[in-house]
Structures are given as C-alpha cells and as structure tokens.
C-alpha cells in the first residue's frame, strides 16, 4: 500500500510477460524438434557409428505439450479475468511436465541404442553427448513456467484486448457532449439568454424533438 492508501500497480507487466512467455514456448517447440543427444560407438574394423535422437523421439509428450504452451500464451491475448488465470495455470502445468521430461526423458537409453543398431551397431560400449538444443528446451520450459505463474497471479489486473479502446470512446462521447452544449450556448445571443431567464426557463436546456 502507498502513502495515499491506494494499491500500488503490479510490477509484473502484461506486455513483457506475454513476450517472454512466447519466446520461452517457441524455444521449447523448436528445441524439441532438434537433436538432444548424440551417441557414438566405435567398433573395431568399422567406421565410427553415430546416432542422434531428437527431443520428440526421446520425449514425445514434451513436443505435444510445447505446442499447448505456445497456444496457451496466444489464448492469454483473447481472454480476461478468471479464464485468463486458468489459462496461466494450464500453461504452468504443461511447461512443468516439459521441464521434467527434458531433464529425465523416458526411454532415452532404448531410443539411442535403436538408433545405433539401425546403423550397424550390435553391442558394446558407446558414449553420449548432450546437444545444446536440449538446454534450449530446458531454458524455454523454465521461462514458460515463470511467465505462466505471472499470468495466473496478475491476470485480473491486466487489461483485455478491447479495454484500451473503451476509455477513449467514452472520453470522445463526453467531449462531444460538452462541445455540443458549448455550441448551443454560443448560438444564443445575450438578449435570448435574458429573455429565457425572464420567462423562468433554463437557457441551457433544449427539449428533445
């Protein structure tokens, strides 16, 4: 509360939060489609065998939920009030699942070995290397969780799509009314004003047709 007793405006702003959230969601959707892990096997007498698997291969749920998160941030623009808060909560939940599956992708070992086997690997040791796109997906999920939490917290204080146009319309109507009254007053001469007053009428009042 400020010194005047009015609530201070939220520090988390609508526009920047939405932009950051969209960037995070895009990072997830793009990162999931790229290689996350590369496996390398060296078999005596054969060339080095390498197999890369994408995030969608390792964690199909992350790919699907990444699109859900992206659509959720788009829905924030067109919603308001409690509906927008619900959208924020759904974004947090979906992004959290993406985060978990990015850290611990299910079935990673089997998917990598299937990729190596498809290129001639039978058995034996192999090394793995985490690609940068996996970290991009991880960062995008973290950003999406934070932005979704901000939306669910501050949604009721943020303007909707049409509100920014409502106030100017009302102000314009009020201004038009005031200008019309001033014009009517200007059309009355001083003699007409006094004549109306003598008759006990309000010179500023005009009966509607």
PDB file of C-alpha atoms in Angstrom:
ATOM      1  CA  UNK A   1       0.000   0.000   0.000  1.00  0.00           C
ATOM      2  CA  UNK A   2       1.207   3.505  -0.812  1.00  0.00           C
ATOM      3  CA  UNK A   3       1.110   6.513   1.464  1.00  0.00           C
ATOM      4  CA  UNK A   4      -2.245   7.586  -0.009  1.00  0.00           C
ATOM      5  CA  UNK A   5      -3.799   4.229   0.841  1.00  0.00           C
ATOM      6  CA  UNK A   6      -4.197   3.049  -2.747  1.00  0.00           C
ATOM      7  CA  UNK A   7      -2.782  -0.226  -4.015  1.00  0.00           C
ATOM      8  CA  UNK A   8       0.422   0.120  -5.976  1.00  0.00           C
ATOM      9  CA  UNK A   9       0.320  -1.170  -9.575  1.00  0.00           C
ATOM     10  CA  UNK A  10       1.737  -4.651 -10.211  1.00  0.00           C
ATOM     11  CA  UNK A  11       5.400  -4.726 -11.083  1.00  0.00           C
ATOM     12  CA  UNK A  12       4.856  -7.612 -13.482  1.00  0.00           C
ATOM     13  CA  UNK A  13       3.594  -6.096 -16.734  1.00  0.00           C
ATOM     14  CA  UNK A  14       1.286  -7.686 -19.283  1.00  0.00           C
ATOM     15  CA  UNK A  15       3.211  -6.980 -22.498  1.00  0.00           C
ATOM     16  CA  UNK A  16       6.706  -8.036 -21.379  1.00  0.00           C
ATOM     17  CA  UNK A  17       5.355 -11.134 -19.630  1.00  0.00           C
ATOM     18  CA  UNK A  18       3.494 -12.244 -22.730  1.00  0.00           C
ATOM     19  CA  UNK A  19       6.506 -11.643 -24.987  1.00  0.00           C
ATOM     20  CA  UNK A  20       8.845 -13.527 -22.647  1.00  0.00           C
ATOM     21  CA  UNK A  21       6.365 -16.393 -22.388  1.00  0.00           C
ATOM     22  CA  UNK A  22       6.025 -16.653 -26.157  1.00  0.00           C
ATOM     23  CA  UNK A  23       9.807 -16.690 -26.539  1.00  0.00           C
ATOM     24  CA  UNK A  24      10.038 -19.495 -23.971  1.00  0.00           C
ATOM     25  CA  UNK A  25       7.296 -21.501 -25.693  1.00  0.00           C
ATOM     26  CA  UNK A  26       8.992 -21.062 -29.085  1.00  0.00           C
ATOM     27  CA  UNK A  27      12.284 -22.216 -27.574  1.00  0.00           C
ATOM     28  CA  UNK A  28      10.559 -25.369 -26.364  1.00  0.00           C
ATOM     29  CA  UNK A  29       8.833 -26.175 -29.654  1.00  0.00           C
ATOM     30  CA  UNK A  30      11.944 -25.536 -31.740  1.00  0.00           C
ATOM     31  CA  UNK A  31      14.319 -27.220 -29.301  1.00  0.00           C
ATOM     32  CA  UNK A  32      12.210 -30.380 -29.049  1.00  0.00           C
ATOM     33  CA  UNK A  33      12.366 -30.825 -32.823  1.00  0.00           C
ATOM     34  CA  UNK A  34      16.201 -30.705 -32.770  1.00  0.00           C
ATOM     35  CA  UNK A  35      18.737 -33.354 -31.642  1.00  0.00           C
ATOM     36  CA  UNK A  36      19.015 -33.685 -27.874  1.00  0.00           C
ATOM     37  CA  UNK A  37      21.544 -36.485 -27.522  1.00  0.00           C
ATOM     38  CA  UNK A  38      24.184 -37.964 -29.846  1.00  0.00           C
ATOM     39  CA  UNK A  39      25.543 -41.465 -29.238  1.00  0.00           C
ATOM     40  CA  UNK A  40      28.909 -42.554 -30.618  1.00  0.00           C
ATOM     41  CA  UNK A  41      30.074 -46.193 -30.875  1.00  0.00           C
ATOM     42  CA  UNK A  42      33.474 -47.367 -32.085  1.00  0.00           C
ATOM     43  CA  UNK A  43      33.501 -50.898 -33.459  1.00  0.00           C
ATOM     44  CA  UNK A  44      36.887 -52.422 -34.451  1.00  0.00           C
ATOM     45  CA  UNK A  45      37.212 -52.664 -38.202  1.00  0.00           C
ATOM     46  CA  UNK A  46      34.232 -50.414 -38.853  1.00  0.00           C
ATOM     47  CA  UNK A  47      33.817 -46.647 -39.207  1.00  0.00           C
ATOM     48  CA  UNK A  48      32.644 -44.724 -36.181  1.00  0.00           C
ATOM     49  CA  UNK A  49      28.896 -45.053 -35.733  1.00  0.00           C
ATOM     50  CA  UNK A  50      26.922 -42.019 -34.616  1.00  0.00           C
ATOM     51  CA  UNK A  51      23.222 -41.672 -33.985  1.00  0.00           C
ATOM     52  CA  UNK A  52      21.363 -38.571 -32.907  1.00  0.00           C
ATOM     53  CA  UNK A  53      17.877 -38.513 -31.420  1.00  0.00           C
ATOM     54  CA  UNK A  54      15.597 -35.511 -31.220  1.00  0.00           C
ATOM     55  CA  UNK A  55      13.656 -34.342 -28.243  1.00  0.00           C
ATOM     56  CA  UNK A  56      10.465 -35.516 -29.935  1.00  0.00           C
ATOM     57  CA  UNK A  57      11.994 -39.021 -30.171  1.00  0.00           C
ATOM     58  CA  UNK A  58      13.091 -39.063 -26.539  1.00  0.00           C
ATOM     59  CA  UNK A  59      10.079 -37.285 -25.055  1.00  0.00           C
ATOM     60  CA  UNK A  60       7.071 -37.182 -27.410  1.00  0.00           C
ATOM     61  CA  UNK A  61       4.971 -35.677 -24.617  1.00  0.00           C
ATOM     62  CA  UNK A  62       7.314 -32.685 -24.443  1.00  0.00           C
ATOM     63  CA  UNK A  63       6.732 -31.973 -28.132  1.00  0.00           C
ATOM     64  CA  UNK A  64       2.961 -32.096 -27.769  1.00  0.00           C
ATOM     65  CA  UNK A  65       2.879 -30.018 -24.591  1.00  0.00           C
ATOM     66  CA  UNK A  66       5.247 -27.467 -26.108  1.00  0.00           C
ATOM     67  CA  UNK A  67       2.528 -26.682 -28.643  1.00  0.00           C
ATOM     68  CA  UNK A  68      -0.012 -26.498 -25.814  1.00  0.00           C
ATOM     69  CA  UNK A  69       2.154 -23.934 -24.010  1.00  0.00           C
ATOM     70  CA  UNK A  70       2.523 -21.881 -27.190  1.00  0.00           C
ATOM     71  CA  UNK A  71      -1.232 -21.941 -27.792  1.00  0.00           C
ATOM     72  CA  UNK A  72      -1.830 -21.017 -24.148  1.00  0.00           C
ATOM     73  CA  UNK A  73       0.164 -17.809 -24.421  1.00  0.00           C
ATOM     74  CA  UNK A  74      -1.769 -16.985 -27.565  1.00  0.00           C
ATOM     75  CA  UNK A  75      -5.046 -17.540 -25.700  1.00  0.00           C
ATOM     76  CA  UNK A  76      -3.999 -15.070 -22.999  1.00  0.00           C
ATOM     77  CA  UNK A  77      -4.449 -12.238 -25.504  1.00  0.00           C
ATOM     78  CA  UNK A  78      -8.117 -13.043 -26.096  1.00  0.00           C
ATOM     79  CA  UNK A  79      -9.198 -13.928 -22.547  1.00  0.00           C
ATOM     80  CA  UNK A  80      -9.846 -11.993 -19.368  1.00  0.00           C
ATOM     81  CA  UNK A  81     -10.492 -12.402 -15.649  1.00  0.00           C
ATOM     82  CA  UNK A  82     -10.671 -15.882 -14.180  1.00  0.00           C
ATOM     83  CA  UNK A  83     -10.479 -17.522 -17.625  1.00  0.00           C
ATOM     84  CA  UNK A  84      -7.085 -15.912 -18.187  1.00  0.00           C
ATOM     85  CA  UNK A  85      -5.957 -17.114 -14.765  1.00  0.00           C
ATOM     86  CA  UNK A  86      -7.000 -20.664 -15.637  1.00  0.00           C
ATOM     87  CA  UNK A  87      -5.036 -20.414 -18.886  1.00  0.00           C
ATOM     88  CA  UNK A  88      -1.997 -19.313 -16.866  1.00  0.00           C
ATOM     89  CA  UNK A  89      -2.347 -22.317 -14.563  1.00  0.00           C
ATOM     90  CA  UNK A  90      -2.626 -24.688 -17.537  1.00  0.00           C
ATOM     91  CA  UNK A  91       0.493 -23.137 -19.045  1.00  0.00           C
ATOM     92  CA  UNK A  92       2.390 -23.693 -15.794  1.00  0.00           C
ATOM     93  CA  UNK A  93       1.268 -27.327 -15.615  1.00  0.00           C
ATOM     94  CA  UNK A  94       2.148 -28.098 -19.242  1.00  0.00           C
ATOM     95  CA  UNK A  95       5.510 -26.315 -19.059  1.00  0.00           C
ATOM     96  CA  UNK A  96       6.357 -28.129 -15.808  1.00  0.00           C
ATOM     97  CA  UNK A  97       5.794 -31.501 -17.485  1.00  0.00           C
ATOM     98  CA  UNK A  98       8.022 -30.396 -20.369  1.00  0.00           C
ATOM     99  CA  UNK A  99      10.668 -29.387 -17.837  1.00  0.00           C
ATOM    100  CA  UNK A 100      10.601 -32.772 -16.097  1.00  0.00           C
ATOM    101  CA  UNK A 101      10.689 -34.771 -19.322  1.00  0.00           C
ATOM    102  CA  UNK A 102      13.554 -32.631 -20.608  1.00  0.00           C
ATOM    103  CA  UNK A 103      15.627 -33.372 -17.504  1.00  0.00           C
ATOM    104  CA  UNK A 104      14.688 -37.071 -17.417  1.00  0.00           C
ATOM    105  CA  UNK A 105      13.477 -38.135 -20.864  1.00  0.00           C
ATOM    106  CA  UNK A 106      11.720 -41.513 -20.671  1.00  0.00           C
ATOM    107  CA  UNK A 107      13.220 -44.377 -22.638  1.00  0.00           C
ATOM    108  CA  UNK A 108      16.347 -42.454 -23.626  1.00  0.00           C
ATOM    109  CA  UNK A 109      18.670 -45.463 -23.495  1.00  0.00           C
ATOM    110  CA  UNK A 110      16.496 -47.689 -25.654  1.00  0.00           C
ATOM    111  CA  UNK A 111      15.945 -44.949 -28.255  1.00  0.00           C
ATOM    112  CA  UNK A 112      19.675 -44.259 -28.531  1.00  0.00           C
ATOM    113  CA  UNK A 113      20.550 -47.939 -28.916  1.00  0.00           C
ATOM    114  CA  UNK A 114      17.871 -48.403 -31.557  1.00  0.00           C
ATOM    115  CA  UNK A 115      19.427 -45.526 -33.487  1.00  0.00           C
ATOM    116  CA  UNK A 116      22.889 -47.073 -33.262  1.00  0.00           C
ATOM    117  CA  UNK A 117      21.599 -50.524 -34.206  1.00  0.00           C
ATOM    118  CA  UNK A 118      19.978 -49.088 -37.319  1.00  0.00           C
ATOM    119  CA  UNK A 119      23.479 -48.041 -38.453  1.00  0.00           C
ATOM    120  CA  UNK A 120      25.193 -51.399 -37.825  1.00  0.00           C
ATOM    121  CA  UNK A 121      25.945 -51.387 -34.094  1.00  0.00           C
ATOM    122  CA  UNK A 122      25.335 -54.741 -32.408  1.00  0.00           C
ATOM    123  CA  UNK A 123      26.532 -54.320 -28.849  1.00  0.00           C
ATOM    124  CA  UNK A 124      29.289 -52.844 -26.790  1.00  0.00           C
ATOM    125  CA  UNK A 125      30.115 -49.562 -25.159  1.00  0.00           C
ATOM    126  CA  UNK A 126      29.182 -46.210 -26.604  1.00  0.00           C
ATOM    127  CA  UNK A 127      29.489 -42.619 -25.470  1.00  0.00           C
ATOM    128  CA  UNK A 128      26.793 -39.981 -25.365  1.00  0.00           C
ATOM    129  CA  UNK A 129      26.878 -36.244 -25.757  1.00  0.00           C
ATOM    130  CA  UNK A 130      24.087 -33.830 -24.835  1.00  0.00           C
ATOM    131  CA  UNK A 131      23.369 -31.339 -27.615  1.00  0.00           C
ATOM    132  CA  UNK A 132      22.747 -27.646 -26.998  1.00  0.00           C
ATOM    133  CA  UNK A 133      19.127 -27.874 -28.176  1.00  0.00           C
ATOM    134  CA  UNK A 134      18.249 -29.860 -25.091  1.00  0.00           C
ATOM    135  CA  UNK A 135      19.378 -26.940 -22.923  1.00  0.00           C
ATOM    136  CA  UNK A 136      17.422 -24.566 -25.130  1.00  0.00           C
ATOM    137  CA  UNK A 137      14.297 -26.635 -24.464  1.00  0.00           C
ATOM    138  CA  UNK A 138      15.079 -26.706 -20.747  1.00  0.00           C
ATOM    139  CA  UNK A 139      15.523 -22.923 -20.604  1.00  0.00           C
ATOM    140  CA  UNK A 140      12.327 -22.405 -22.598  1.00  0.00           C
ATOM    141  CA  UNK A 141      10.372 -24.602 -20.189  1.00  0.00           C
ATOM    142  CA  UNK A 142      11.698 -22.680 -17.186  1.00  0.00           C
ATOM    143  CA  UNK A 143      10.773 -19.353 -18.789  1.00  0.00           C
ATOM    144  CA  UNK A 144       7.306 -20.650 -19.668  1.00  0.00           C
ATOM    145  CA  UNK A 145       6.693 -21.796 -16.105  1.00  0.00           C
ATOM    146  CA  UNK A 146       7.670 -18.378 -14.741  1.00  0.00           C
ATOM    147  CA  UNK A 147       5.581 -16.471 -17.299  1.00  0.00           C
ATOM    148  CA  UNK A 148       2.577 -18.740 -16.741  1.00  0.00           C
ATOM    149  CA  UNK A 149       2.826 -18.215 -12.989  1.00  0.00           C
ATOM    150  CA  UNK A 150       2.885 -14.440 -13.512  1.00  0.00           C
ATOM    151  CA  UNK A 151      -0.203 -14.662 -15.712  1.00  0.00           C
ATOM    152  CA  UNK A 152      -2.141 -16.683 -13.142  1.00  0.00           C
ATOM    153  CA  UNK A 153      -1.111 -14.217 -10.426  1.00  0.00           C
ATOM    154  CA  UNK A 154      -1.689 -10.881 -12.150  1.00  0.00           C
ATOM    155  CA  UNK A 155      -4.284 -11.751 -14.820  1.00  0.00           C
ATOM    156  CA  UNK A 156      -7.120  -9.927 -13.072  1.00  0.00           C
ATOM    157  CA  UNK A 157      -5.118  -6.646 -13.054  1.00  0.00           C
ATOM    158  CA  UNK A 158      -4.199  -6.680 -16.716  1.00  0.00           C
ATOM    159  CA  UNK A 159      -6.240  -5.091 -19.478  1.00  0.00           C
ATOM    160  CA  UNK A 160      -8.012  -7.128 -22.131  1.00  0.00           C
ATOM    161  CA  UNK A 161      -7.887  -6.662 -25.874  1.00  0.00           C
ATOM    162  CA  UNK A 162     -10.806  -4.246 -26.061  1.00  0.00           C
ATOM    163  CA  UNK A 163     -10.330  -2.244 -22.892  1.00  0.00           C
ATOM    164  CA  UNK A 164      -7.686   0.033 -24.336  1.00  0.00           C
ATOM    165  CA  UNK A 165     -10.283   1.212 -26.834  1.00  0.00           C
ATOM    166  CA  UNK A 166     -13.167   1.612 -24.384  1.00  0.00           C
ATOM    167  CA  UNK A 167     -11.912   4.629 -22.449  1.00  0.00           C
ATOM    168  CA  UNK A 168     -11.086   6.773 -25.488  1.00  0.00           C
ATOM    169  CA  UNK A 169     -14.568   6.052 -26.877  1.00  0.00           C
ATOM    170  CA  UNK A 170     -16.240   7.154 -23.661  1.00  0.00           C
ATOM    171  CA  UNK A 171     -13.995  10.189 -23.430  1.00  0.00           C
ATOM    172  CA  UNK A 172     -14.771  11.096 -27.009  1.00  0.00           C
ATOM    173  CA  UNK A 173     -18.508  10.831 -26.304  1.00  0.00           C
ATOM    174  CA  UNK A 174     -18.172  13.014 -23.226  1.00  0.00           C
ATOM    175  CA  UNK A 175     -16.119  15.545 -25.162  1.00  0.00           C
ATOM    176  CA  UNK A 176     -18.657  15.524 -27.974  1.00  0.00           C
ATOM    177  CA  UNK A 177     -21.448  16.188 -25.478  1.00  0.00           C
ATOM    178  CA  UNK A 178     -19.565  19.057 -23.901  1.00  0.00           C
ATOM    179  CA  UNK A 179     -18.742  20.550 -27.284  1.00  0.00           C
ATOM    180  CA  UNK A 180     -22.366  20.292 -28.338  1.00  0.00           C
ATOM    181  CA  UNK A 181     -23.512  22.113 -25.210  1.00  0.00           C
ATOM    182  CA  UNK A 182     -20.907  24.831 -25.768  1.00  0.00           C
ATOM    183  CA  UNK A 183     -22.071  25.214 -29.378  1.00  0.00           C
ATOM    184  CA  UNK A 184     -25.695  25.604 -28.306  1.00  0.00           C
ATOM    185  CA  UNK A 185     -24.709  28.234 -25.759  1.00  0.00           C
ATOM    186  CA  UNK A 186     -22.736  30.092 -28.388  1.00  0.00           C
ATOM    187  CA  UNK A 187     -25.773  30.155 -30.682  1.00  0.00           C
ATOM    188  CA  UNK A 188     -27.812  32.070 -28.053  1.00  0.00           C
ATOM    189  CA  UNK A 189     -27.420  35.816 -28.034  1.00  0.00           C
ATOM    190  CA  UNK A 190     -27.260  37.742 -24.778  1.00  0.00           C
ATOM    191  CA  UNK A 191     -30.796  39.041 -25.316  1.00  0.00           C
ATOM    192  CA  UNK A 192     -32.083  35.492 -25.854  1.00  0.00           C
ATOM    193  CA  UNK A 193     -30.460  34.347 -22.631  1.00  0.00           C
ATOM    194  CA  UNK A 194     -32.097  37.095 -20.578  1.00  0.00           C
ATOM    195  CA  UNK A 195     -35.430  36.523 -22.309  1.00  0.00           C
ATOM    196  CA  UNK A 196     -35.386  32.861 -21.358  1.00  0.00           C
ATOM    197  CA  UNK A 197     -34.446  33.705 -17.781  1.00  0.00           C
ATOM    198  CA  UNK A 198     -37.336  36.223 -17.541  1.00  0.00           C
ATOM    199  CA  UNK A 199     -39.729  33.500 -18.667  1.00  0.00           C
ATOM    200  CA  UNK A 200     -38.430  31.215 -15.921  1.00  0.00           C
ATOM    201  CA  UNK A 201     -36.689  28.841 -18.300  1.00  0.00           C
ATOM    202  CA  UNK A 202     -33.173  27.421 -18.278  1.00  0.00           C
ATOM    203  CA  UNK A 203     -31.422  28.843 -21.376  1.00  0.00           C
ATOM    204  CA  UNK A 204     -29.029  25.878 -21.490  1.00  0.00           C
ATOM    205  CA  UNK A 205     -31.865  23.321 -21.671  1.00  0.00           C
ATOM    206  CA  UNK A 206     -33.171  22.159 -25.020  1.00  0.00           C
ATOM    207  CA  UNK A 207     -36.169  19.915 -25.392  1.00  0.00           C
ATOM    208  CA  UNK A 208     -35.520  16.841 -27.489  1.00  0.00           C
ATOM    209  CA  UNK A 209     -37.521  16.526 -30.644  1.00  0.00           C
TER     210      UNK A 209
END
